[in-house]
CSV table of C-alpha atoms and ligand atoms in Angstrom, one decimal:
chain,number,residue,atom,x,y,z
A,1,MET,CA,21.4,-33.3,-13.9
A,2,THR,CA,19.6,-29.4,-13.9
A,3,GLN,CA,21.7,-26.8,-15.0
A,4,PRO,CA,22.4,-24.3,-11.7
A,5,VAL,CA,20.9,-21.0,-12.2
A,6,ASN,CA,23.4,-18.3,-11.6
A,7,VAL,CA,22.2,-15.6,-8.9
A,8,THR,CA,24.0,-12.4,-9.3
A,9,VAL,CA,23.6,-10.4,-5.7
A,10,THR,CA,24.8,-7.0,-4.9
A,11,GLY,CA,25.5,-5.6,-1.7
A,12,ALA,CA,26.1,-8.9,-0.5
A,13,ALA,CA,27.8,-7.9,2.8
A,14,GLY,CA,25.2,-5.6,4.0
A,15,GLN,CA,22.2,-6.2,5.9
A,16,ILE,CA,20.2,-7.4,3.6
A,17,GLY,CA,22.5,-9.5,1.8
A,18,TYR,CA,23.0,-11.5,5.4
A,19,ALA,CA,19.4,-12.3,5.2
A,20,LEU,CA,18.7,-13.0,1.6
A,21,LEU,CA,21.8,-15.5,0.8
A,22,PHE,CA,21.4,-18.1,2.8
A,23,ARG,CA,17.3,-18.7,1.9
A,24,ILE,CA,18.7,-18.5,-1.7
A,25,ALA,CA,21.2,-21.1,-1.3
A,26,SER,CA,18.0,-23.5,0.6
A,27,GLY,CA,16.4,-23.4,-2.8
A,28,GLN,CA,13.1,-21.0,-1.5
A,29,LEU,CA,13.8,-18.4,-4.1
A,30,LEU,CA,13.7,-20.7,-7.2
A,31,GLY,CA,12.3,-24.1,-5.6
A,32,PRO,CA,13.9,-27.1,-3.8
A,33,ASP,CA,14.5,-28.7,-7.7
A,34,THR,CA,17.0,-25.6,-8.7
A,35,PRO,CA,20.8,-25.7,-7.9
A,36,VAL,CA,22.0,-22.5,-7.6
A,37,LYS,CA,25.6,-20.8,-8.1
A,38,LEU,CA,25.7,-17.8,-6.1
A,39,ARG,CA,27.5,-14.5,-7.6
A,40,LEU,CA,28.4,-11.7,-4.8
A,41,LEU,CA,29.1,-8.6,-6.1
A,42,GLU,CA,30.4,-5.7,-3.6
A,43,ILE,CA,32.4,-2.8,-3.5
A,44,PRO,CA,36.2,-3.4,-3.2
A,45,GLN,CA,35.8,-2.3,1.4
A,46,GLY,CA,32.7,-5.1,1.3
A,47,VAL,CA,34.7,-8.0,-0.1
A,48,LYS,CA,36.2,-9.4,3.2
A,49,ALA,CA,33.0,-9.7,5.0
A,50,ALA,CA,31.5,-11.2,1.7
A,51,GLU,CA,34.2,-13.8,2.0
A,52,GLY,CA,33.1,-14.5,5.5
A,53,THR,CA,29.6,-14.7,4.7
A,54,ALA,CA,30.5,-17.5,1.7
A,55,MET,CA,32.4,-19.4,4.8
A,56,GLU,CA,29.3,-19.6,6.3
A,57,LEU,CA,27.0,-20.2,3.5
A,58,GLU,CA,29.4,-23.1,2.9
A,59,ASP,CA,29.1,-24.4,6.5
A,60,CYS,CA,26.2,-25.2,5.9
A,61,ALA,CA,26.6,-27.8,3.4
A,62,PHE,CA,23.1,-26.6,1.2
A,63,GLY,CA,22.7,-29.6,-1.4
A,64,LEU,CA,21.6,-27.2,-3.9
A,65,LEU,CA,24.6,-24.8,-3.8
A,66,GLU,CA,26.9,-25.6,-6.3
A,67,GLY,CA,29.5,-22.5,-6.1
A,68,ILE,CA,30.1,-18.9,-4.7
A,69,ASP,CA,32.4,-16.3,-6.6
A,70,ILE,CA,33.1,-13.0,-4.8
A,71,PHE,CA,33.5,-10.0,-7.2
A,72,ASP,CA,34.0,-6.3,-6.8
A,73,ASP,CA,33.7,-5.6,-10.6
A,74,PRO,CA,29.9,-5.6,-12.1
A,75,THR,CA,31.0,-6.5,-15.7
A,76,ALA,CA,32.7,-9.8,-14.1
A,77,GLY,CA,30.0,-10.1,-11.1
A,78,PHE,CA,27.4,-10.1,-14.0
A,79,ALA,CA,28.6,-12.4,-16.3
A,80,GLY,CA,26.4,-15.4,-17.3
A,81,ALA,CA,23.6,-13.8,-14.4
A,82,ASN,CA,20.2,-15.4,-15.0
A,83,VAL,CA,18.8,-13.5,-11.9
A,84,ALA,CA,20.4,-10.3,-10.2
A,85,LEU,CA,19.1,-8.6,-7.3
A,86,LEU,CA,20.6,-5.3,-6.8
A,87,VAL,CA,20.5,-5.1,-3.1
A,88,GLY,CA,23.5,-2.4,-2.9
A,89,ALA,CA,22.8,1.0,-3.2
A,90,ARG,CA,23.7,4.2,-1.9
A,91,PRO,CA,22.1,5.7,1.4
A,92,ARG,CA,20.8,9.5,1.8
A,93,GLY,CA,23.2,10.9,3.7
A,94,ALA,CA,23.1,14.0,6.2
A,95,GLY,CA,22.5,17.3,4.3
A,96,MET,CA,22.0,15.3,0.7
A,97,GLU,CA,19.6,16.6,-1.5
A,98,ARG,CA,17.2,14.5,-3.9
A,99,GLY,CA,19.6,15.1,-6.9
A,100,ASP,CA,22.6,14.0,-5.2
A,101,LEU,CA,21.0,11.2,-3.9
A,102,LEU,CA,19.8,10.4,-7.6
A,103,GLU,CA,23.3,11.4,-9.2
A,104,ALA,CA,24.8,8.9,-6.6
A,105,ASN,CA,23.1,5.7,-7.5
A,106,GLY,CA,23.1,6.6,-11.0
A,107,GLY,CA,26.9,6.2,-10.6
A,108,ILE,CA,25.8,2.5,-9.1
A,109,PHE,CA,23.2,1.7,-11.8
A,110,GLY,CA,24.3,2.9,-14.3
A,111,PRO,CA,27.6,0.9,-14.6
A,112,GLN,CA,25.4,-2.1,-13.5
A,113,GLY,CA,22.9,-2.0,-16.2
A,114,LYS,CA,25.9,-1.3,-18.7
A,115,ALA,CA,27.1,-4.6,-17.1
A,116,LEU,CA,24.0,-6.5,-17.1
A,117,ASN,CA,23.8,-5.6,-21.1
A,118,ALA,CA,27.1,-7.1,-21.6
A,119,GLY,CA,27.3,-10.2,-20.1
A,120,ALA,CA,23.7,-11.3,-18.5
A,121,ALA,CA,22.0,-14.5,-20.0
A,122,ASP,CA,19.5,-14.2,-22.5
A,123,ASP,CA,16.8,-15.1,-19.9
A,124,ILE,CA,18.3,-12.4,-17.0
A,125,ARG,CA,15.3,-10.8,-14.3
A,126,VAL,CA,16.5,-7.7,-12.6
A,127,LEU,CA,14.9,-7.1,-9.2
A,128,VAL,CA,16.1,-3.8,-7.7
A,129,VAL,CA,16.0,-3.3,-4.1
A,130,GLY,CA,18.0,-0.8,-3.3
A,131,ASN,CA,16.8,2.8,-3.1
A,132,PRO,CA,15.2,4.6,-4.6
A,133,ALA,CA,14.5,1.3,-6.2
A,134,ASN,CA,12.2,2.4,-8.9
A,135,THR,CA,14.2,5.3,-10.4
A,136,ASN,CA,16.8,2.9,-10.1
A,137,ALA,CA,15.6,0.2,-12.2
A,138,LEU,CA,15.0,2.7,-14.6
A,139,ILE,CA,18.7,4.1,-14.8
A,140,ALA,CA,20.2,0.5,-14.7
A,141,GLN,CA,17.3,-0.5,-17.6
A,142,ALA,CA,18.4,2.2,-20.0
A,143,ASN,CA,22.0,1.4,-19.9
A,144,ALA,CA,21.1,-2.3,-20.9
A,145,PRO,CA,19.6,-1.6,-24.5
A,146,ASP,CA,19.4,-5.0,-24.9
A,147,ILE,CA,18.0,-6.4,-22.5
A,148,PRO,CA,14.5,-6.6,-22.8
A,149,ALA,CA,12.6,-3.5,-20.7
A,150,GLU,CA,10.1,-5.5,-18.4
A,151,ARG,CA,12.9,-7.7,-17.3
A,152,PHE,CA,14.2,-5.0,-15.3
A,153,THR,CA,11.7,-4.4,-12.2
A,154,ALA,CA,11.2,-3.1,-8.6
A,155,MET,CA,10.6,-4.5,-5.3
A,156,THR,CA,7.3,-3.3,-3.3
A,157,ARG,CA,6.4,-6.6,-2.2
A,158,LEU,CA,7.7,-5.6,1.4
A,159,ASP,CA,5.1,-3.0,1.4
A,160,HIS,CA,2.6,-5.3,0.1
A,161,ASN,CA,3.1,-7.7,2.7
A,162,ARG,CA,3.2,-5.1,5.1
A,163,ALA,CA,-0.2,-4.5,4.0
A,164,LEU,CA,-1.1,-8.1,4.1
A,165,SER,CA,-0.7,-8.4,8.0
A,166,GLN,CA,-1.9,-4.6,8.7
A,167,LEU,CA,-5.2,-5.8,7.5
A,168,ALA,CA,-4.7,-9.4,8.9
A,169,GLY,CA,-4.4,-7.8,12.0
A,170,LYS,CA,-7.2,-5.4,11.6
A,171,SER,CA,-9.8,-7.5,10.3
A,172,GLY,CA,-8.8,-10.6,12.7
A,173,ALA,CA,-8.4,-12.7,9.2
A,174,ALA,CA,-5.5,-15.0,8.8
A,175,VAL,CA,-3.1,-13.7,6.3
A,176,SER,CA,-4.0,-16.7,4.1
A,177,GLU,CA,-7.3,-15.7,3.9
A,178,ILE,CA,-6.9,-12.2,2.2
A,179,ARG,CA,-6.6,-12.1,-1.4
A,180,ASN,CA,-5.8,-9.4,-4.4
A,181,LEU,CA,-4.1,-6.3,-2.3
A,182,THR,CA,-2.1,-3.7,-4.1
A,183,ILE,CA,0.6,-1.5,-3.6
A,184,TRP,CA,0.1,1.6,-6.3
A,185,GLY,CA,2.9,3.8,-7.6
A,186,ASN,CA,6.3,4.8,-6.3
A,187,HIS,CA,8.4,2.4,-3.4
A,188,SER,CA,8.1,5.5,-1.0
A,189,ALA,CA,6.0,7.4,1.5
A,190,THR,CA,4.0,7.9,-1.6
A,191,GLN,CA,2.3,4.7,-2.5
A,192,TYR,CA,-0.9,3.6,-2.4
A,193,PRO,CA,-1.8,0.7,-0.5
A,194,ASP,CA,-5.3,-0.4,-2.0
A,195,ILE,CA,-7.8,-2.5,-0.5
A,196,PHE,CA,-10.9,-1.6,-2.8
A,197,HIS,CA,-10.8,-5.2,-4.8
A,198,ALA,CA,-9.3,-7.2,-2.2
A,199,THR,CA,-11.2,-9.9,-0.4
A,200,ILE,CA,-10.9,-11.2,3.4
A,201,GLY,CA,-12.4,-15.0,3.0
A,202,GLY,CA,-13.9,-14.1,0.0
A,203,ARG,CA,-15.9,-11.1,1.1
A,204,PRO,CA,-14.9,-7.2,-0.5
A,205,ALA,CA,-12.3,-6.3,2.3
A,206,ALA,CA,-13.6,-2.8,2.4
A,207,GLU,CA,-16.9,-4.0,3.3
A,208,VAL,CA,-15.5,-6.1,6.1
A,209,VAL,CA,-13.4,-3.7,7.5
A,210,ASP,CA,-16.0,-1.0,7.2
A,211,ASP,CA,-13.8,1.6,8.9
A,212,GLN,CA,-13.0,4.7,6.4
A,213,ALA,CA,-11.1,6.8,9.2
A,214,TRP,CA,-9.0,3.8,9.8
A,215,LEU,CA,-8.2,3.5,6.5
A,216,VAL,CA,-6.9,6.9,6.1
A,217,ASP,CA,-5.6,8.0,9.3
A,218,THR,CA,-4.4,4.5,10.3
A,219,PHE,CA,-3.9,1.7,7.5
A,220,ILE,CA,-2.3,3.7,4.6
A,221,PRO,CA,0.3,6.2,7.0
A,222,THR,CA,1.5,2.7,9.0
A,223,VAL,CA,1.9,0.7,5.5
A,224,ALA,CA,3.7,4.0,3.9
A,225,LYS,CA,6.1,4.4,7.0
A,226,ARG,CA,6.6,1.0,8.1
A,227,GLY,CA,10.4,1.3,7.3
A,228,ALA,CA,10.9,4.7,9.8
A,229,ALA,CA,8.9,2.3,12.8
A,230,ILE,CA,11.1,-0.1,12.5
A,231,ILE,CA,14.0,1.8,12.3
A,232,GLU,CA,12.9,3.3,15.3
A,233,ALA,CA,12.4,0.3,17.3
A,234,ARG,CA,15.5,-2.2,16.0
A,235,GLY,CA,17.8,0.8,15.8
A,236,ALA,CA,18.9,-0.8,11.9
A,237,SER,CA,16.2,-0.5,8.5
A,238,SER,CA,14.5,-3.6,7.6
A,239,ALA,CA,16.5,-6.6,6.5
A,240,ALA,CA,15.3,-9.9,7.2
A,241,SER,CA,11.5,-8.5,5.8
A,242,ALA,CA,13.2,-6.9,2.9
A,243,ALA,CA,15.3,-10.1,2.1
A,244,ASN,CA,11.7,-12.1,2.4
A,245,ALA,CA,9.8,-10.0,0.1
A,246,ALA,CA,12.5,-10.2,-2.3
A,247,ILE,CA,12.1,-13.8,-2.0
A,248,ASP,CA,8.6,-13.6,-2.8
A,249,HIS,CA,9.1,-11.2,-6.1
A,250,VAL,CA,11.5,-13.8,-8.0
A,251,HIS,CA,9.8,-16.9,-6.8
A,252,ASP,CA,6.3,-15.7,-8.4
A,253,TRP,CA,8.1,-13.9,-11.5
A,254,VAL,CA,9.8,-17.7,-12.0
A,255,ASN,CA,7.2,-20.0,-10.5
A,256,GLY,CA,4.0,-18.1,-11.2
A,257,THR,CA,1.8,-16.6,-9.3
A,258,PRO,CA,-1.6,-18.6,-7.6
A,259,GLU,CA,-5.0,-18.5,-9.5
A,260,GLY,CA,-7.2,-16.3,-9.0
A,261,SER,CA,-5.2,-13.6,-6.9
A,262,TRP,CA,-2.6,-10.9,-7.3
A,263,THR,CA,0.0,-9.2,-5.9
A,264,SER,CA,2.4,-6.2,-6.2
A,265,ALA,CA,5.7,-5.3,-8.1
A,266,ALA,CA,7.1,-2.5,-10.0
A,267,ILE,CA,7.1,-3.2,-13.1
A,268,PRO,CA,7.3,-1.0,-16.4
A,269,SER,CA,4.4,0.6,-17.4
A,270,ASP,CA,2.3,-0.2,-20.1
A,271,GLY,CA,0.2,3.3,-19.9
A,272,SER,CA,-2.2,0.9,-18.0
A,273,TYR,CA,-4.1,2.9,-15.1
A,274,GLY,CA,-3.3,6.2,-16.7
A,275,VAL,CA,0.7,5.3,-15.6
A,276,PRO,CA,2.7,7.1,-18.6
A,277,GLU,CA,4.4,4.3,-20.1
A,278,GLY,CA,7.9,3.4,-19.2
A,279,LEU,CA,7.7,4.4,-15.8
A,280,ILE,CA,8.6,1.3,-13.0
A,281,SER,CA,5.9,1.6,-10.9
A,282,SER,CA,3.8,-1.0,-8.6
A,283,PHE,CA,0.9,-2.3,-10.1
A,284,PRO,CA,-1.5,-5.2,-9.4
A,285,VAL,CA,0.4,-8.1,-10.9
A,286,THR,CA,-0.2,-11.8,-12.2
A,287,SER,CA,2.8,-13.8,-13.3
A,288,THR,CA,2.4,-16.8,-15.7
A,289,GLY,CA,5.5,-18.6,-18.3
A,290,GLY,CA,8.2,-16.6,-16.3
A,291,ALA,CA,6.6,-12.6,-17.2
A,292,TRP,CA,4.5,-10.4,-15.5
A,293,GLN,CA,1.5,-9.0,-16.5
A,294,ILE,CA,-0.8,-5.9,-15.3
A,295,VAL,CA,-3.9,-7.1,-14.1
A,296,GLN,CA,-6.4,-5.6,-16.0
A,297,GLY,CA,-10.0,-4.1,-15.9
A,298,LEU,CA,-10.3,-3.2,-12.5
A,299,ASP,CA,-12.6,0.3,-11.5
A,300,VAL,CA,-10.2,3.0,-9.5
A,301,ASN,CA,-12.4,5.1,-7.5
A,302,GLU,CA,-12.0,8.4,-6.9
A,303,PHE,CA,-10.2,7.9,-3.6
A,304,SER,CA,-7.7,5.7,-4.9
A,305,ARG,CA,-7.0,7.7,-8.6
A,306,ALA,CA,-6.1,11.0,-6.4
A,307,ARG,CA,-3.3,8.5,-4.5
A,308,ILE,CA,-2.5,7.0,-7.1
A,309,ASP,CA,-1.8,9.6,-9.5
A,310,ALA,CA,0.1,11.7,-6.4
A,311,SER,CA,2.8,8.9,-6.2
A,312,VAL,CA,2.4,8.0,-10.0
A,313,ALA,CA,4.0,12.3,-10.2
A,314,GLU,CA,6.5,11.5,-8.0
A,315,LEU,CA,7.8,8.8,-10.0
A,316,ALA,CA,8.0,11.3,-13.2
A,317,GLU,CA,9.6,13.6,-11.4
A,318,GLU,CA,12.3,11.3,-10.6
A,319,ARG,CA,12.2,10.3,-14.1
A,320,ASP,CA,12.6,13.7,-15.2
A,321,ALA,CA,15.4,14.5,-12.7
A,322,VAL,CA,17.4,11.6,-13.4
A,323,LYS,CA,17.0,12.8,-17.5
A,324,GLY,CA,18.2,16.2,-16.6
A,325,LEU,CA,21.0,14.9,-15.1
A,326,GLY,CA,22.0,12.6,-18.2
A,327,LEU,CA,21.5,9.6,-16.3
A,328,ILE,CA,18.8,7.5,-19.0
B,1,LIG,P1,23.6,-2.1,4.4
B,1,LIG,O1,24.3,-0.8,4.0
B,1,LIG,O2,23.8,-3.0,5.3
B,1,LIG,O3,24.3,-2.8,2.6
B,1,LIG,C1,24.3,-2.5,1.7
B,1,LIG,C2,26.0,-3.2,0.8
B,1,LIG,O4,25.7,-2.4,-0.1
B,1,LIG,C3,26.8,-2.7,1.5
B,1,LIG,O5,27.7,-3.8,1.9
B,1,LIG,C4,27.9,-2.3,0.3
B,1,LIG,O6,28.8,-2.4,0.9
B,1,LIG,C5,27.1,-2.6,-0.7
B,1,LIG,N1,26.7,-1.7,-1.6
B,1,LIG,C6,27.4,-0.1,-2.1
B,1,LIG,N2,27.5,0.2,-3.4
B,1,LIG,C7,27.9,-1.2,-4.0
B,1,LIG,C8,28.0,-1.2,-5.3
B,1,LIG,N3,28.1,-0.3,-6.1
B,1,LIG,N4,28.1,-2.5,-5.8
B,1,LIG,C9,28.0,-3.7,-4.8
B,1,LIG,N5,27.4,-3.4,-3.5
B,1,LIG,C10,27.4,-1.8,-3.3
B,1,LIG,O7,22.2,-1.8,3.6
B,1,LIG,P2,20.9,-2.8,3.7
B,1,LIG,O8,19.8,-2.7,5.3
B,1,LIG,O9,21.2,-4.0,3.0
B,1,LIG,O10,20.0,-2.3,2.5
B,1,LIG,C11,20.2,-2.4,0.8
B,1,LIG,C12,19.1,-1.1,0.3
B,1,LIG,O11,17.7,-1.8,0.5
B,1,LIG,C13,19.1,0.1,0.8
B,1,LIG,O12,19.6,1.0,-0.5
B,1,LIG,C14,17.7,0.4,1.2
B,1,LIG,O13,17.3,1.7,1.3
B,1,LIG,C15,16.9,0.0,0.9
B,1,LIG,N6,16.4,-1.1,1.5
B,1,LIG,C16,14.7,-1.3,0.3
B,1,LIG,C17,13.7,-1.7,0.8
B,1,LIG,C18,12.5,-1.9,-0.4
B,1,LIG,O14,11.4,-2.4,0.0
B,1,LIG,N7,12.5,-1.7,-1.9
B,1,LIG,C19,13.3,-2.3,2.0
B,1,LIG,C20,14.5,-2.1,2.6
B,1,LIG,C21,15.8,-1.3,2.2
B,1,LIG,O15,15.5,-0.6,3.0
C-alpha cells in the first residue's frame, strides 16, 4: 500500500479552494497512483462551508481520497503536511494602503509559517497562492527557519499559462507547440512575460510573431492585467484557472518538468540574473528530483532587462516594507 500524502489547503471554503480540492482528490495534483488525505484549513467563519465542501468530496467517492479533516487552527492543520497550498489571504479592502495590506497578511502568513515549522513533514513543499503571493511566501519562509528555504514558492503559473494562451492565439499555433516562455519577477502588474527564448513549433517565437507593437501594447499588458479583465467579465476573480495553475505548479514540482522545456515559478533567488538573493521571484525553472532549478545561461536583452529590473525592484520594496513592519 502506498502511504497517502497529506495535502493541507488553506482558504478551503473559498472559490479557488472549491475549484482545487476536487482535482487534488481525483489524483491530478500528485498522479493517479498517489492516495491523498486532505486537510482543510479555514478561519472559524469558513468552517461550516468547508464542511459542505467535504460532504461533496465524500459524494464523489474518489478512490484516491483516504480522508478529509477540517481545522481552524494552523498548528493542527499543518501537522504532518507534505504539501501545503496557502490560498486563503486578506484581500485589499477599500481605502487600504499597501502597508496595511502587507501587515494584515503578515498576521496570516507569519503564524502559518510558524505552524509549518512546528509540525509539517520533513518533505513539506509550500505553494503560496494568496496575494501578495511572493511576499506572503517570504513572510511564511522567514517564520519557518527549520524548513529549507527553497521549499517556499509562490504561484506565477497562472500568468505563465495566460501568456501561453495569448501567444497561441496570436500565432495560430497550438499551446502544445509553444515551449520556454518565462514569467519574471512579481505576481503583480509589473510581472514580465518574456517570449525571447520561447519557441513555436521549434522556431523562435519572436521571429514567428515579429510584431514589436503587439508585444509592447497588447501581449505584455493583456497578460499582466488578465486578472482584472476576468473580474470585469465574470464579476468574480479567477478561480478555476488559478486552481488549475496551482495543480500544474505542484504536479511539475513533484513529478518533474518535461525534458527540453521549462515553466515559470516564483522561488527564492540564488542571485541568478541579478535578482537579489533571497527574494522570491519568478524565474524560468525546471524540476528534477523534486526540486526546482533556475534555468541558467539565458541571454537577457535590453528590453527584457529593464522590465525584469522594474518587477524585481517592486519585490525588493515589498521585502523592505515587511522588514520595516517586523514581519520578517
Ligand atoms: P475567496 O475570498 O473566495 O476565499 C478565500 C478563503 O480564505 C475564504 O474562505 C476565507 O475564509 C479563507 N481565509 C482567510 N483567511 C484565512 C486564514 N488565515 N486561514 C485559512 N483560511 C483563510 O478568495 P479566492 O478567490 O479563493 O482567492 C484566494 C486568494 O488567491 C486571494 O488572495 C487572491 O488574491 C489570490 N489569487 C492569486 C492568484 C495567483 O495567480 N497567485 C490568482 C487568483 C487569485 O486572485
